[in-house]
Amino acid sequence: MLEIKNLRAAIDGREILKGINLTINPGEVHAIMGPNGSGKSTLSYVLSGRPGYELLEGSVTLDGENLLEMSPDLRAAAGIFLGFQYPVEIPGVSNLNFLKTALNAIRKARGEADVTAAEFLKLVRDKAKALEMDPEMLKRPVNVGFSGGEKKRNEMVQMQVLDPKLAILDETDSGLDIDALKVVSKGINALRAPDKAILMITHYQRLLDYVVPDFVHVLVQGQIVKSGGKELAYVLEREGYAAFAGAAA
């Protein structure tokens, strides 16, 4: 599904990604862990098309299509979803309007008809209920006045409604208490399917107790220096990243 080859990228003249190679197949869940400043968030931003990053070398394809040549909206239409570490607030725009506009934009790009009002309301209410979100929050401006846990729960509802092919979650467990972590994990697990994939970026093993990954990768100084199964996360939790310091070429 996603094929990253020798991806190098910089921001403000400073090279952050120094040769990322990663393949994610349909049905797989990958976790990327690493110390602060290793390039984890940069990787998520480059994949989603955030402006400001200079691509130095390499290629990224999604189902064989060149992802790096697509604008951010076309990447979303192609099936990319980015979950933010710090979801933004959008005053004056209700959750319902935001979600319906986003969903219809994606459907239009795919040549599909707009969702009807009745279909949309049923869809979004069902997703909110499954994630134990107060339906009144759907009427409020996007994330405005929400707690950290409510923002992440709202983001999971967004993800469920947009139903992406590849979800990239940048430290989505950041700032969550244990109850909110369980709910967010439920939302992530609900997306698991043979034709979808998930890339989780996290600092902590605790998320991986609830969303068990197929593969864990260690990112250090802009390079993946170690890959393994779920057990690798336990090693990192116990021993930290010291053993990988200086492992990048």
JSON list of C-alpha atoms in Angstrom, two decimals:
[
{"chain": "A", "resi": 1, "resn": "MET", "atom": "CA", "xyz": [0.00, 0.00, 0.00]},
{"chain": "A", "resi": 2, "resn": "LEU", "atom": "CA", "xyz": [2.61, 2.55, 1.14]},
{"chain": "A", "resi": 3, "resn": "GLU", "atom": "CA", "xyz": [6.15, 2.32, -0.16]},
{"chain": "A", "resi": 4, "resn": "ILE", "atom": "CA", "xyz": [8.77, 4.75, 1.13]},
{"chain": "A", "resi": 5, "resn": "LYS", "atom": "CA", "xyz": [12.22, 4.55, -0.43]},
{"chain": "A", "resi": 6, "resn": "ASN", "atom": "CA", "xyz": [15.26, 6.52, 0.74]},
{"chain": "A", "resi": 7, "resn": "LEU", "atom": "CA", "xyz": [13.15, 9.51, 1.78]},
{"chain": "A", "resi": 8, "resn": "ARG", "atom": "CA", "xyz": [15.22, 12.54, 2.69]},
{"chain": "A", "resi": 9, "resn": "ALA", "atom": "CA", "xyz": [13.61, 15.83, 3.70]},
{"chain": "A", "resi": 10, "resn": "ALA", "atom": "CA", "xyz": [14.67, 19.11, 5.29]},
{"chain": "A", "resi": 11, "resn": "ILE", "atom": "CA", "xyz": [13.10, 22.16, 6.87]},
{"chain": "A", "resi": 12, "resn": "ASP", "atom": "CA", "xyz": [14.75, 25.58, 7.06]},
{"chain": "A", "resi": 13, "resn": "GLY", "atom": "CA", "xyz": [17.85, 24.09, 5.45]},
{"chain": "A", "resi": 14, "resn": "ARG", "atom": "CA", "xyz": [18.24, 21.40, 8.12]},
{"chain": "A", "resi": 15, "resn": "GLU", "atom": "CA", "xyz": [17.97, 17.78, 7.01]},
{"chain": "A", "resi": 16, "resn": "ILE", "atom": "CA", "xyz": [15.60, 15.87, 9.30]},
{"chain": "A", "resi": 17, "resn": "LEU", "atom": "CA", "xyz": [14.78, 12.70, 7.40]},
{"chain": "A", "resi": 18, "resn": "LYS", "atom": "CA", "xyz": [18.01, 11.06, 6.24]},
{"chain": "A", "resi": 19, "resn": "GLY", "atom": "CA", "xyz": [16.91, 8.06, 4.22]},
{"chain": "A", "resi": 20, "resn": "ILE", "atom": "CA", "xyz": [13.66, 6.49, 5.41]},
{"chain": "A", "resi": 21, "resn": "ASN", "atom": "CA", "xyz": [12.76, 3.11, 3.94]},
{"chain": "A", "resi": 22, "resn": "LEU", "atom": "CA", "xyz": [9.43, 1.63, 4.95]},
{"chain": "A", "resi": 23, "resn": "THR", "atom": "CA", "xyz": [6.79, -0.62, 3.41]},
{"chain": "A", "resi": 24, "resn": "ILE", "atom": "CA", "xyz": [3.27, -0.87, 4.85]},
{"chain": "A", "resi": 25, "resn": "ASN", "atom": "CA", "xyz": [0.97, -3.50, 3.40]},
{"chain": "A", "resi": 26, "resn": "PRO", "atom": "CA", "xyz": [-2.85, -3.56, 3.60]},
{"chain": "A", "resi": 27, "resn": "GLY", "atom": "CA", "xyz": [-4.12, -4.83, 6.92]},
{"chain": "A", "resi": 28, "resn": "GLU", "atom": "CA", "xyz": [-0.95, -3.93, 8.82]},
{"chain": "A", "resi": 29, "resn": "VAL", "atom": "CA", "xyz": [-0.45, -1.70, 11.85]},
{"chain": "A", "resi": 30, "resn": "HIS", "atom": "CA", "xyz": [3.01, -0.16, 12.22]},
{"chain": "A", "resi": 31, "resn": "ALA", "atom": "CA", "xyz": [4.33, 1.81, 15.19]},
{"chain": "A", "resi": 32, "resn": "ILE", "atom": "CA", "xyz": [7.25, 4.22, 14.99]},
{"chain": "A", "resi": 33, "resn": "MET", "atom": "CA", "xyz": [9.01, 5.07, 18.23]},
{"chain": "A", "resi": 34, "resn": "GLY", "atom": "CA", "xyz": [12.05, 7.20, 18.90]},
{"chain": "A", "resi": 35, "resn": "PRO", "atom": "CA", "xyz": [13.54, 9.95, 21.04]},
{"chain": "A", "resi": 36, "resn": "ASN", "atom": "CA", "xyz": [12.50, 13.59, 20.73]},
{"chain": "A", "resi": 37, "resn": "GLY", "atom": "CA", "xyz": [13.85, 15.25, 17.61]},
{"chain": "A", "resi": 38, "resn": "SER", "atom": "CA", "xyz": [14.38, 12.02, 15.71]},
{"chain": "A", "resi": 39, "resn": "GLY", "atom": "CA", "xyz": [12.03, 12.98, 12.85]},
{"chain": "A", "resi": 40, "resn": "LYS", "atom": "CA", "xyz": [8.82, 11.16, 13.77]},
{"chain": "A", "resi": 41, "resn": "SER", "atom": "CA", "xyz": [6.46, 14.11, 13.33]},
{"chain": "A", "resi": 42, "resn": "THR", "atom": "CA", "xyz": [8.40, 15.31, 10.28]},
{"chain": "A", "resi": 43, "resn": "LEU", "atom": "CA", "xyz": [7.71, 11.96, 8.62]},
{"chain": "A", "resi": 44, "resn": "SER", "atom": "CA", "xyz": [3.96, 12.33, 9.27]},
{"chain": "A", "resi": 45, "resn": "TYR", "atom": "CA", "xyz": [3.97, 15.90, 7.92]},
{"chain": "A", "resi": 46, "resn": "VAL", "atom": "CA", "xyz": [5.88, 14.98, 4.77]},
{"chain": "A", "resi": 47, "resn": "LEU", "atom": "CA", "xyz": [3.52, 12.08, 4.07]},
{"chain": "A", "resi": 48, "resn": "SER", "atom": "CA", "xyz": [0.44, 14.27, 4.54]},
{"chain": "A", "resi": 49, "resn": "GLY", "atom": "CA", "xyz": [1.85, 17.09, 2.40]},
{"chain": "A", "resi": 50, "resn": "ARG", "atom": "CA", "xyz": [2.29, 19.82, 4.99]},
{"chain": "A", "resi": 51, "resn": "PRO", "atom": "CA", "xyz": [3.96, 22.86, 3.35]},
{"chain": "A", "resi": 52, "resn": "GLY", "atom": "CA", "xyz": [7.42, 23.99, 4.39]},
{"chain": "A", "resi": 53, "resn": "TYR", "atom": "CA", "xyz": [9.38, 20.79, 3.95]},
{"chain": "A", "resi": 54, "resn": "GLU", "atom": "CA", "xyz": [11.98, 20.41, 1.21]},
{"chain": "A", "resi": 55, "resn": "LEU", "atom": "CA", "xyz": [12.15, 16.99, -0.40]},
{"chain": "A", "resi": 56, "resn": "LEU", "atom": "CA", "xyz": [15.77, 16.16, -1.07]},
{"chain": "A", "resi": 57, "resn": "GLU", "atom": "CA", "xyz": [15.60, 12.61, -2.37]},
{"chain": "A", "resi": 58, "resn": "GLY", "atom": "CA", "xyz": [13.54, 9.46, -2.46]},
{"chain": "A", "resi": 59, "resn": "SER", "atom": "CA", "xyz": [10.04, 8.37, -3.37]},
{"chain": "A", "resi": 60, "resn": "VAL", "atom": "CA", "xyz": [6.72, 7.65, -1.69]},
{"chain": "A", "resi": 61, "resn": "THR", "atom": "CA", "xyz": [3.92, 5.76, -3.42]},
{"chain": "A", "resi": 62, "resn": "LEU", "atom": "CA", "xyz": [0.43, 4.93, -2.24]},
{"chain": "A", "resi": 63, "resn": "ASP", "atom": "CA", "xyz": [-1.02, 2.00, -4.16]},
{"chain": "A", "resi": 64, "resn": "GLY", "atom": "CA", "xyz": [1.52, 2.72, -6.87]},
{"chain": "A", "resi": 65, "resn": "GLU", "atom": "CA", "xyz": [0.66, 6.42, -7.21]},
{"chain": "A", "resi": 66, "resn": "ASN", "atom": "CA", "xyz": [3.31, 9.06, -6.54]},
{"chain": "A", "resi": 67, "resn": "LEU", "atom": "CA", "xyz": [2.16, 10.57, -3.25]},
{"chain": "A", "resi": 68, "resn": "LEU", "atom": "CA", "xyz": [4.74, 13.34, -3.27]},
{"chain": "A", "resi": 69, "resn": "GLU", "atom": "CA", "xyz": [3.26, 14.87, -6.45]},
{"chain": "A", "resi": 70, "resn": "MET", "atom": "CA", "xyz": [-0.19, 15.21, -4.86]},
{"chain": "A", "resi": 71, "resn": "SER", "atom": "CA", "xyz": [-1.48, 18.30, -3.03]},
{"chain": "A", "resi": 72, "resn": "PRO", "atom": "CA", "xyz": [-2.63, 17.70, 0.58]},
{"chain": "A", "resi": 73, "resn": "ASP", "atom": "CA", "xyz": [-6.30, 17.60, -0.45]},
{"chain": "A", "resi": 74, "resn": "LEU", "atom": "CA", "xyz": [-5.60, 15.01, -3.15]},
{"chain": "A", "resi": 75, "resn": "ARG", "atom": "CA", "xyz": [-3.68, 12.93, -0.61]},
{"chain": "A", "resi": 76, "resn": "ALA", "atom": "CA", "xyz": [-6.75, 13.02, 1.63]},
{"chain": "A", "resi": 77, "resn": "ALA", "atom": "CA", "xyz": [-8.92, 12.00, -1.32]},
{"chain": "A", "resi": 78, "resn": "ALA", "atom": "CA", "xyz": [-6.49, 9.17, -2.03]},
{"chain": "A", "resi": 79, "resn": "GLY", "atom": "CA", "xyz": [-7.11, 7.88, 1.49]},
{"chain": "A", "resi": 80, "resn": "ILE", "atom": "CA", "xyz": [-4.54, 9.56, 3.78]},
{"chain": "A", "resi": 81, "resn": "PHE", "atom": "CA", "xyz": [-5.66, 10.78, 7.22]},
{"chain": "A", "resi": 82, "resn": "LEU", "atom": "CA", "xyz": [-3.36, 12.59, 9.65]},
{"chain": "A", "resi": 83, "resn": "GLY", "atom": "CA", "xyz": [-4.20, 12.62, 13.34]},
{"chain": "A", "resi": 84, "resn": "PHE", "atom": "CA", "xyz": [-2.47, 15.55, 15.01]},
{"chain": "A", "resi": 85, "resn": "GLN", "atom": "CA", "xyz": [-0.52, 15.51, 18.24]},
{"chain": "A", "resi": 86, "resn": "TYR", "atom": "CA", "xyz": [-2.22, 18.80, 19.08]},
{"chain": "A", "resi": 87, "resn": "PRO", "atom": "CA", "xyz": [-5.56, 19.01, 17.22]},
{"chain": "A", "resi": 88, "resn": "VAL", "atom": "CA", "xyz": [-6.27, 22.58, 16.13]},
{"chain": "A", "resi": 89, "resn": "GLU", "atom": "CA", "xyz": [-9.28, 24.66, 17.18]},
{"chain": "A", "resi": 90, "resn": "ILE", "atom": "CA", "xyz": [-11.45, 26.17, 14.43]},
{"chain": "A", "resi": 91, "resn": "PRO", "atom": "CA", "xyz": [-13.68, 28.88, 15.95]},
{"chain": "A", "resi": 92, "resn": "GLY", "atom": "CA", "xyz": [-16.94, 29.55, 14.12]},
{"chain": "A", "resi": 93, "resn": "VAL", "atom": "CA", "xyz": [-17.04, 26.20, 12.30]},
{"chain": "A", "resi": 94, "resn": "SER", "atom": "CA", "xyz": [-19.22, 23.50, 13.81]},
{"chain": "A", "resi": 95, "resn": "ASN", "atom": "CA", "xyz": [-18.06, 19.94, 13.96]},
{"chain": "A", "resi": 96, "resn": "LEU", "atom": "CA", "xyz": [-21.00, 18.88, 11.81]},
{"chain": "A", "resi": 97, "resn": "ASN", "atom": "CA", "xyz": [-20.32, 21.41, 9.06]},
{"chain": "A", "resi": 98, "resn": "PHE", "atom": "CA", "xyz": [-16.62, 20.68, 9.12]},
{"chain": "A", "resi": 99, "resn": "LEU", "atom": "CA", "xyz": [-17.11, 16.94, 8.83]},
{"chain": "A", "resi": 100, "resn": "LYS", "atom": "CA", "xyz": [-19.80, 17.09, 6.16]},
{"chain": "A", "resi": 101, "resn": "THR", "atom": "CA", "xyz": [-17.72, 19.49, 4.03]},
{"chain": "A", "resi": 102, "resn": "ALA", "atom": "CA", "xyz": [-14.61, 17.30, 4.39]},
{"chain": "A", "resi": 103, "resn": "LEU", "atom": "CA", "xyz": [-16.50, 14.12, 3.61]},
{"chain": "A", "resi": 104, "resn": "ASN", "atom": "CA", "xyz": [-18.19, 15.57, 0.53]},
{"chain": "A", "resi": 105, "resn": "ALA", "atom": "CA", "xyz": [-14.90, 17.04, -0.73]},
{"chain": "A", "resi": 106, "resn": "ILE", "atom": "CA", "xyz": [-13.34, 13.59, -0.59]},
{"chain": "A", "resi": 107, "resn": "ARG", "atom": "CA", "xyz": [-16.37, 11.99, -2.24]},
{"chain": "A", "resi": 108, "resn": "LYS", "atom": "CA", "xyz": [-16.32, 14.63, -5.01]},
{"chain": "A", "resi": 109, "resn": "ALA", "atom": "CA", "xyz": [-12.63, 13.97, -5.68]},
{"chain": "A", "resi": 110, "resn": "ARG", "atom": "CA", "xyz": [-13.48, 10.30, -6.03]},
{"chain": "A", "resi": 111, "resn": "GLY", "atom": "CA", "xyz": [-16.34, 11.00, -8.42]},
{"chain": "A", "resi": 112, "resn": "GLU", "atom": "CA", "xyz": [-19.01, 10.10, -5.86]},
{"chain": "A", "resi": 113, "resn": "ALA", "atom": "CA", "xyz": [-22.22, 11.99, -5.10]},
{"chain": "A", "resi": 114, "resn": "ASP", "atom": "CA", "xyz": [-22.57, 14.12, -1.96]},
{"chain": "A", "resi": 115, "resn": "VAL", "atom": "CA", "xyz": [-23.84, 12.32, 1.10]},
{"chain": "A", "resi": 116, "resn": "THR", "atom": "CA", "xyz": [-27.43, 13.27, 1.94]},
{"chain": "A", "resi": 117, "resn": "ALA", "atom": "CA", "xyz": [-28.15, 15.16, 5.14]},
{"chain": "A", "resi": 118, "resn": "ALA", "atom": "CA", "xyz": [-30.00, 12.18, 6.62]},
{"chain": "A", "resi": 119, "resn": "GLU", "atom": "CA", "xyz": [-27.22, 9.73, 5.72]},
{"chain": "A", "resi": 120, "resn": "PHE", "atom": "CA", "xyz": [-24.59, 12.04, 7.13]},
{"chain": "A", "resi": 121, "resn": "LEU", "atom": "CA", "xyz": [-26.36, 12.66, 10.43]},
{"chain": "A", "resi": 122, "resn": "LYS", "atom": "CA", "xyz": [-26.90, 8.94, 10.98]},
{"chain": "A", "resi": 123, "resn": "LEU", "atom": "CA", "xyz": [-23.26, 8.20, 10.12]},
{"chain": "A", "resi": 124, "resn": "VAL", "atom": "CA", "xyz": [-21.74, 10.83, 12.38]},
{"chain": "A", "resi": 125, "resn": "ARG", "atom": "CA", "xyz": [-24.08, 10.13, 15.28]},
{"chain": "A", "resi": 126, "resn": "ASP", "atom": "CA", "xyz": [-23.35, 6.41, 15.08]},
{"chain": "A", "resi": 127, "resn": "LYS", "atom": "CA", "xyz": [-19.60, 7.06, 15.11]},
{"chain": "A", "resi": 128, "resn": "ALA", "atom": "CA", "xyz": [-19.87, 9.52, 18.01]},
{"chain": "A", "resi": 129, "resn": "LYS", "atom": "CA", "xyz": [-21.96, 7.07, 20.00]},
{"chain": "A", "resi": 130, "resn": "ALA", "atom": "CA", "xyz": [-19.48, 4.26, 19.42]},
{"chain": "A", "resi": 131, "resn": "LEU", "atom": "CA", "xyz": [-16.73, 6.48, 20.82]},
{"chain": "A", "resi": 132, "resn": "GLU", "atom": "CA", "xyz": [-18.85, 7.65, 23.77]},
{"chain": "A", "resi": 133, "resn": "MET", "atom": "CA", "xyz": [-18.82, 11.27, 22.60]},
{"chain": "A", "resi": 134, "resn": "ASP", "atom": "CA", "xyz": [-21.64, 13.57, 23.71]},
{"chain": "A", "resi": 135, "resn": "PRO", "atom": "CA", "xyz": [-23.66, 14.29, 20.52]},
{"chain": "A", "resi": 136, "resn": "GLU", "atom": "CA", "xyz": [-23.99, 17.92, 21.62]},
{"chain": "A", "resi": 137, "resn": "MET", "atom": "CA", "xyz": [-20.25, 18.29, 20.97]},
{"chain": "A", "resi": 138, "resn": "LEU", "atom": "CA", "xyz": [-20.94, 17.77, 17.28]},
{"chain": "A", "resi": 139, "resn": "LYS", "atom": "CA", "xyz": [-22.75, 21.11, 17.23]},
{"chain": "A", "resi": 140, "resn": "ARG", "atom": "CA", "xyz": [-19.88, 23.01, 18.86]},
{"chain": "A", "resi": 141, "resn": "PRO", "atom": "CA", "xyz": [-17.01, 24.72, 16.99]},
{"chain": "A", "resi": 142, "resn": "VAL", "atom": "CA", "xyz": [-14.25, 22.27, 16.09]},
{"chain": "A", "resi": 143, "resn": "ASN", "atom": "CA", "xyz": [-12.23, 21.52, 19.23]},
{"chain": "A", "resi": 144, "resn": "VAL", "atom": "CA", "xyz": [-12.97, 24.93, 20.78]},
{"chain": "A", "resi": 145, "resn": "GLY", "atom": "CA", "xyz": [-13.15, 24.56, 24.55]},
{"chain": "A", "resi": 146, "resn": "PHE", "atom": "CA", "xyz": [-12.55, 20.82, 24.34]},
{"chain": "A", "resi": 147, "resn": "SER", "atom": "CA", "xyz": [-10.25, 19.15, 26.84]},
{"chain": "A", "resi": 148, "resn": "GLY", "atom": "CA", "xyz": [-7.21, 17.29, 25.50]},
{"chain": "A", "resi": 149, "resn": "GLY", "atom": "CA", "xyz": [-9.04, 13.98, 25.74]},
{"chain": "A", "resi": 150, "resn": "GLU", "atom": "CA", "xyz": [-12.15, 15.39, 24.04]},
{"chain": "A", "resi": 151, "resn": "LYS", "atom": "CA", "xyz": [-10.04, 16.69, 21.16]},
{"chain": "A", "resi": 152, "resn": "LYS", "atom": "CA", "xyz": [-8.49, 13.27, 20.61]},
{"chain": "A", "resi": 153, "resn": "ARG", "atom": "CA", "xyz": [-11.90, 11.59, 20.85]},
{"chain": "A", "resi": 154, "resn": "ASN", "atom": "CA", "xyz": [-13.24, 14.11, 18.34]},
{"chain": "A", "resi": 155, "resn": "GLU", "atom": "CA", "xyz": [-10.35, 13.32, 16.05]},
{"chain": "A", "resi": 156, "resn": "MET", "atom": "CA", "xyz": [-11.22, 9.63, 16.21]},
{"chain": "A", "resi": 157, "resn": "VAL", "atom": "CA", "xyz": [-14.79, 10.48, 15.18]},
{"chain": "A", "resi": 158, "resn": "GLN", "atom": "CA", "xyz": [-13.39, 12.48, 12.25]},
{"chain": "A", "resi": 159, "resn": "MET", "atom": "CA", "xyz": [-11.25, 9.52, 11.25]},
{"chain": "A", "resi": 160, "resn": "GLN", "atom": "CA", "xyz": [-14.17, 7.10, 11.47]},
{"chain": "A", "resi": 161, "resn": "VAL", "atom": "CA", "xyz": [-16.41, 9.34, 9.35]},
{"chain": "A", "resi": 162, "resn": "LEU", "atom": "CA", "xyz": [-13.77, 9.98, 6.66]},
{"chain": "A", "resi": 163, "resn": "ASP", "atom": "CA", "xyz": [-12.85, 6.26, 6.67]},
{"chain": "A", "resi": 164, "resn": "PRO", "atom": "CA", "xyz": [-9.27, 6.61, 5.36]},
{"chain": "A", "resi": 165, "resn": "LYS", "atom": "CA", "xyz": [-7.24, 3.94, 3.64]},
{"chain": "A", "resi": 166, "resn": "LEU", "atom": "CA", "xyz": [-4.10, 4.85, 5.60]},
{"chain": "A", "resi": 167, "resn": "ALA", "atom": "CA", "xyz": [-4.32, 6.56, 9.00]},
{"chain": "A", "resi": 168, "resn": "ILE", "atom": "CA", "xyz": [-1.18, 8.31, 10.23]},
{"chain": "A", "resi": 169, "resn": "LEU", "atom": "CA", "xyz": [-1.51, 9.09, 13.93]},
{"chain": "A", "resi": 170, "resn": "ASP", "atom": "CA", "xyz": [1.11, 11.45, 15.35]},
{"chain": "A", "resi": 171, "resn": "GLU", "atom": "CA", "xyz": [1.35, 10.82, 19.10]},
{"chain": "A", "resi": 172, "resn": "THR", "atom": "CA", "xyz": [-2.40, 10.52, 19.36]},
{"chain": "A", "resi": 173, "resn": "ASP", "atom": "CA", "xyz": [-1.95, 9.17, 22.89]},
{"chain": "A", "resi": 174, "resn": "SER", "atom": "CA", "xyz": [-0.28, 12.39, 24.04]},
{"chain": "A", "resi": 175, "resn": "GLY", "atom": "CA", "xyz": [-1.98, 13.91, 27.09]},
{"chain": "A", "resi": 176, "resn": "LEU", "atom": "CA", "xyz": [-4.59, 11.18, 27.52]},
{"chain": "A", "resi": 177, "resn": "ASP", "atom": "CA", "xyz": [-5.61, 9.71, 30.86]},
{"chain": "A", "resi": 178, "resn": "ILE", "atom": "CA", "xyz": [-6.17, 5.98, 31.00]},
{"chain": "A", "resi": 179, "resn": "ASP", "atom": "CA", "xyz": [-9.93, 6.16, 30.30]},
{"chain": "A", "resi": 180, "resn": "ALA", "atom": "CA", "xyz": [-9.47, 8.45, 27.29]},
{"chain": "A", "resi": 181, "resn": "LEU", "atom": "CA", "xyz": [-6.62, 6.24, 26.07]},
{"chain": "A", "resi": 182, "resn": "LYS", "atom": "CA", "xyz": [-8.93, 3.22, 26.06]},
{"chain": "A", "resi": 183, "resn": "VAL", "atom": "CA", "xyz": [-11.59, 5.09, 24.07]},
{"chain": "A", "resi": 184, "resn": "VAL", "atom": "CA", "xyz": [-9.10, 6.42, 21.54]},
{"chain": "A", "resi": 185, "resn": "SER", "atom": "CA", "xyz": [-7.59, 2.95, 21.20]},
{"chain": "A", "resi": 186, "resn": "LYS", "atom": "CA", "xyz": [-11.07, 1.61, 20.53]},
{"chain": "A", "resi": 187, "resn": "GLY", "atom": "CA", "xyz": [-11.40, 4.12, 17.70]},
{"chain": "A", "resi": 188, "resn": "ILE", "atom": "CA", "xyz": [-8.08, 3.09, 16.20]},
{"chain": "A", "resi": 189, "resn": "ASN", "atom": "CA", "xyz": [-8.88, -0.61, 16.42]},
{"chain": "A", "resi": 190, "resn": "ALA", "atom": "CA", "xyz": [-12.24, -0.01, 14.75]},
{"chain": "A", "resi": 191, "resn": "LEU", "atom": "CA", "xyz": [-10.37, 1.11, 11.64]},
{"chain": "A", "resi": 192, "resn": "ARG", "atom": "CA", "xyz": [-8.40, -2.11, 11.39]},
{"chain": "A", "resi": 193, "resn": "ALA", "atom": "CA", "xyz": [-9.39, -3.98, 8.23]},
{"chain": "A", "resi": 194, "resn": "PRO", "atom": "CA", "xyz": [-7.73, -6.12, 5.54]},
{"chain": "A", "resi": 195, "resn": "ASP", "atom": "CA", "xyz": [-7.81, -3.22, 3.06]},
{"chain": "A", "resi": 196, "resn": "LYS", "atom": "CA", "xyz": [-6.61, -0.49, 5.44]},
{"chain": "A", "resi": 197, "resn": "ALA", "atom": "CA", "xyz": [-3.40, 0.29, 7.29]},
{"chain": "A", "resi": 198, "resn": "ILE", "atom": "CA", "xyz": [-2.35, 2.35, 10.30]},
{"chain": "A", "resi": 199, "resn": "LEU", "atom": "CA", "xyz": [0.93, 4.11, 11.07]},
{"chain": "A", "resi": 200, "resn": "MET", "atom": "CA", "xyz": [1.15, 5.12, 14.73]},
{"chain": "A", "resi": 201, "resn": "ILE", "atom": "CA", "xyz": [3.82, 7.44, 16.08]},
{"chain": "A", "resi": 202, "resn": "THR", "atom": "CA", "xyz": [4.20, 7.19, 19.82]},
{"chain": "A", "resi": 203, "resn": "HIS", "atom": "CA", "xyz": [6.64, 7.68, 22.67]},
{"chain": "A", "resi": 204, "resn": "TYR", "atom": "CA", "xyz": [5.09, 5.16, 24.98]},
{"chain": "A", "resi": 205, "resn": "GLN", "atom": "CA", "xyz": [4.46, 1.45, 24.98]},
{"chain": "A", "resi": 206, "resn": "ARG", "atom": "CA", "xyz": [1.16, 1.86, 26.84]},
{"chain": "A", "resi": 207, "resn": "LEU", "atom": "CA", "xyz": [-0.79, 2.69, 23.63]},
{"chain": "A", "resi": 208, "resn": "LEU", "atom": "CA", "xyz": [0.51, -0.54, 22.13]},
{"chain": "A", "resi": 209, "resn": "ASP", "atom": "CA", "xyz": [-1.11, -2.52, 24.95]},
{"chain": "A", "resi": 210, "resn": "TYR", "atom": "CA", "xyz": [-4.46, -1.56, 23.43]},
{"chain": "A", "resi": 211, "resn": "VAL", "atom": "CA", "xyz": [-3.56, -1.28, 19.73]},
{"chain": "A", "resi": 212, "resn": "VAL", "atom": "CA", "xyz": [-1.17, -4.15, 19.16]},
{"chain": "A", "resi": 213, "resn": "PRO", "atom": "CA", "xyz": [1.10, -3.40, 16.19]},
{"chain": "A", "resi": 214, "resn": "ASP", "atom": "CA", "xyz": [2.33, -5.88, 13.64]},
{"chain": "A", "resi": 215, "resn": "PHE", "atom": "CA", "xyz": [5.66, -4.07, 13.39]},
{"chain": "A", "resi": 216, "resn": "VAL", "atom": "CA", "xyz": [7.58, -1.62, 15.58]},
{"chain": "A", "resi": 217, "resn": "HIS", "atom": "CA", "xyz": [10.31, 0.62, 14.16]},
{"chain": "A", "resi": 218, "resn": "VAL", "atom": "CA", "xyz": [12.91, 2.71, 15.99]},
{"chain": "A", "resi": 219, "resn": "LEU", "atom": "CA", "xyz": [13.60, 6.09, 14.38]},
{"chain": "A", "resi": 220, "resn": "VAL", "atom": "CA", "xyz": [16.83, 7.79, 15.40]},
{"chain": "A", "resi": 221, "resn": "GLN", "atom": "CA", "xyz": [18.43, 10.83, 13.78]},
{"chain": "A", "resi": 222, "resn": "GLY", "atom": "CA", "xyz": [16.17, 10.61, 10.74]},
{"chain": "A", "resi": 223, "resn": "GLN", "atom": "CA", "xyz": [16.70, 6.94, 10.00]},
{"chain": "A", "resi": 224, "resn": "ILE", "atom": "CA", "xyz": [14.95, 3.70, 10.96]},
{"chain": "A", "resi": 225, "resn": "VAL", "atom": "CA", "xyz": [17.70, 1.85, 12.79]},
{"chain": "A", "resi": 226, "resn": "LYS", "atom": "CA", "xyz": [15.76, -1.15, 14.09]},
{"chain": "A", "resi": 227, "resn": "SER", "atom": "CA", "xyz": [12.54, -2.97, 13.21]},
{"chain": "A", "resi": 228, "resn": "GLY", "atom": "CA", "xyz": [10.82, -5.82, 14.94]},
{"chain": "A", "resi": 229, "resn": "GLY", "atom": "CA", "xyz": [7.57, -7.16, 16.28]},
{"chain": "A", "resi": 230, "resn": "LYS", "atom": "CA", "xyz": [5.48, -5.89, 19.18]},
{"chain": "A", "resi": 231, "resn": "GLU", "atom": "CA", "xyz": [8.06, -7.19, 21.64]},
{"chain": "A", "resi": 232, "resn": "LEU", "atom": "CA", "xyz": [10.49, -4.46, 20.51]},
{"chain": "A", "resi": 233, "resn": "ALA", "atom": "CA", "xyz": [8.26, -1.87, 22.20]},
{"chain": "A", "resi": 234, "resn": "TYR", "atom": "CA", "xyz": [8.72, -3.65, 25.53]},
{"chain": "A", "resi": 235, "resn": "VAL", "atom": "CA", "xyz": [12.49, -3.58, 25.09]},
{"chain": "A", "resi": 236, "resn": "LEU", "atom": "CA", "xyz": [12.36, 0.18, 24.42]},
{"chain": "A", "resi": 237, "resn": "GLU", "atom": "CA", "xyz": [10.11, 0.74, 27.44]},
{"chain": "A", "resi": 238, "resn": "ARG", "atom": "CA", "xyz": [12.55, -1.15, 29.64]},
{"chain": "A", "resi": 239, "resn": "GLU", "atom": "CA", "xyz": [15.88, 0.00, 28.23]},
{"chain": "A", "resi": 240, "resn": "GLY", "atom": "CA", "xyz": [15.15, 3.32, 26.47]},
{"chain": "A", "resi": 241, "resn": "TYR", "atom": "CA", "xyz": [16.85, 4.50, 23.30]},
{"chain": "A", "resi": 242, "resn": "ALA", "atom": "CA", "xyz": [20.41, 4.67, 24.62]},
{"chain": "A", "resi": 243, "resn": "ALA", "atom": "CA", "xyz": [21.40, 1.48, 22.83]},
{"chain": "A", "resi": 244, "resn": "PHE", "atom": "CA", "xyz": [20.46, 3.07, 19.51]},
{"chain": "A", "resi": 245, "resn": "ALA", "atom": "CA", "xyz": [22.33, 6.35, 19.99]},
{"chain": "A", "resi": 246, "resn": "GLY", "atom": "CA", "xyz": [24.74, 6.70, 17.11]},
{"chain": "A", "resi": 247, "resn": "ALA", "atom": "CA", "xyz": [23.16, 3.79, 15.23]},
{"chain": "A", "resi": 248, "resn": "ALA", "atom": "CA", "xyz": [22.17, 5.98, 12.29]},
{"chain": "A", "resi": 249, "resn": "ALA", "atom": "CA", "xyz": [24.61, 5.96, 9.39]}
]
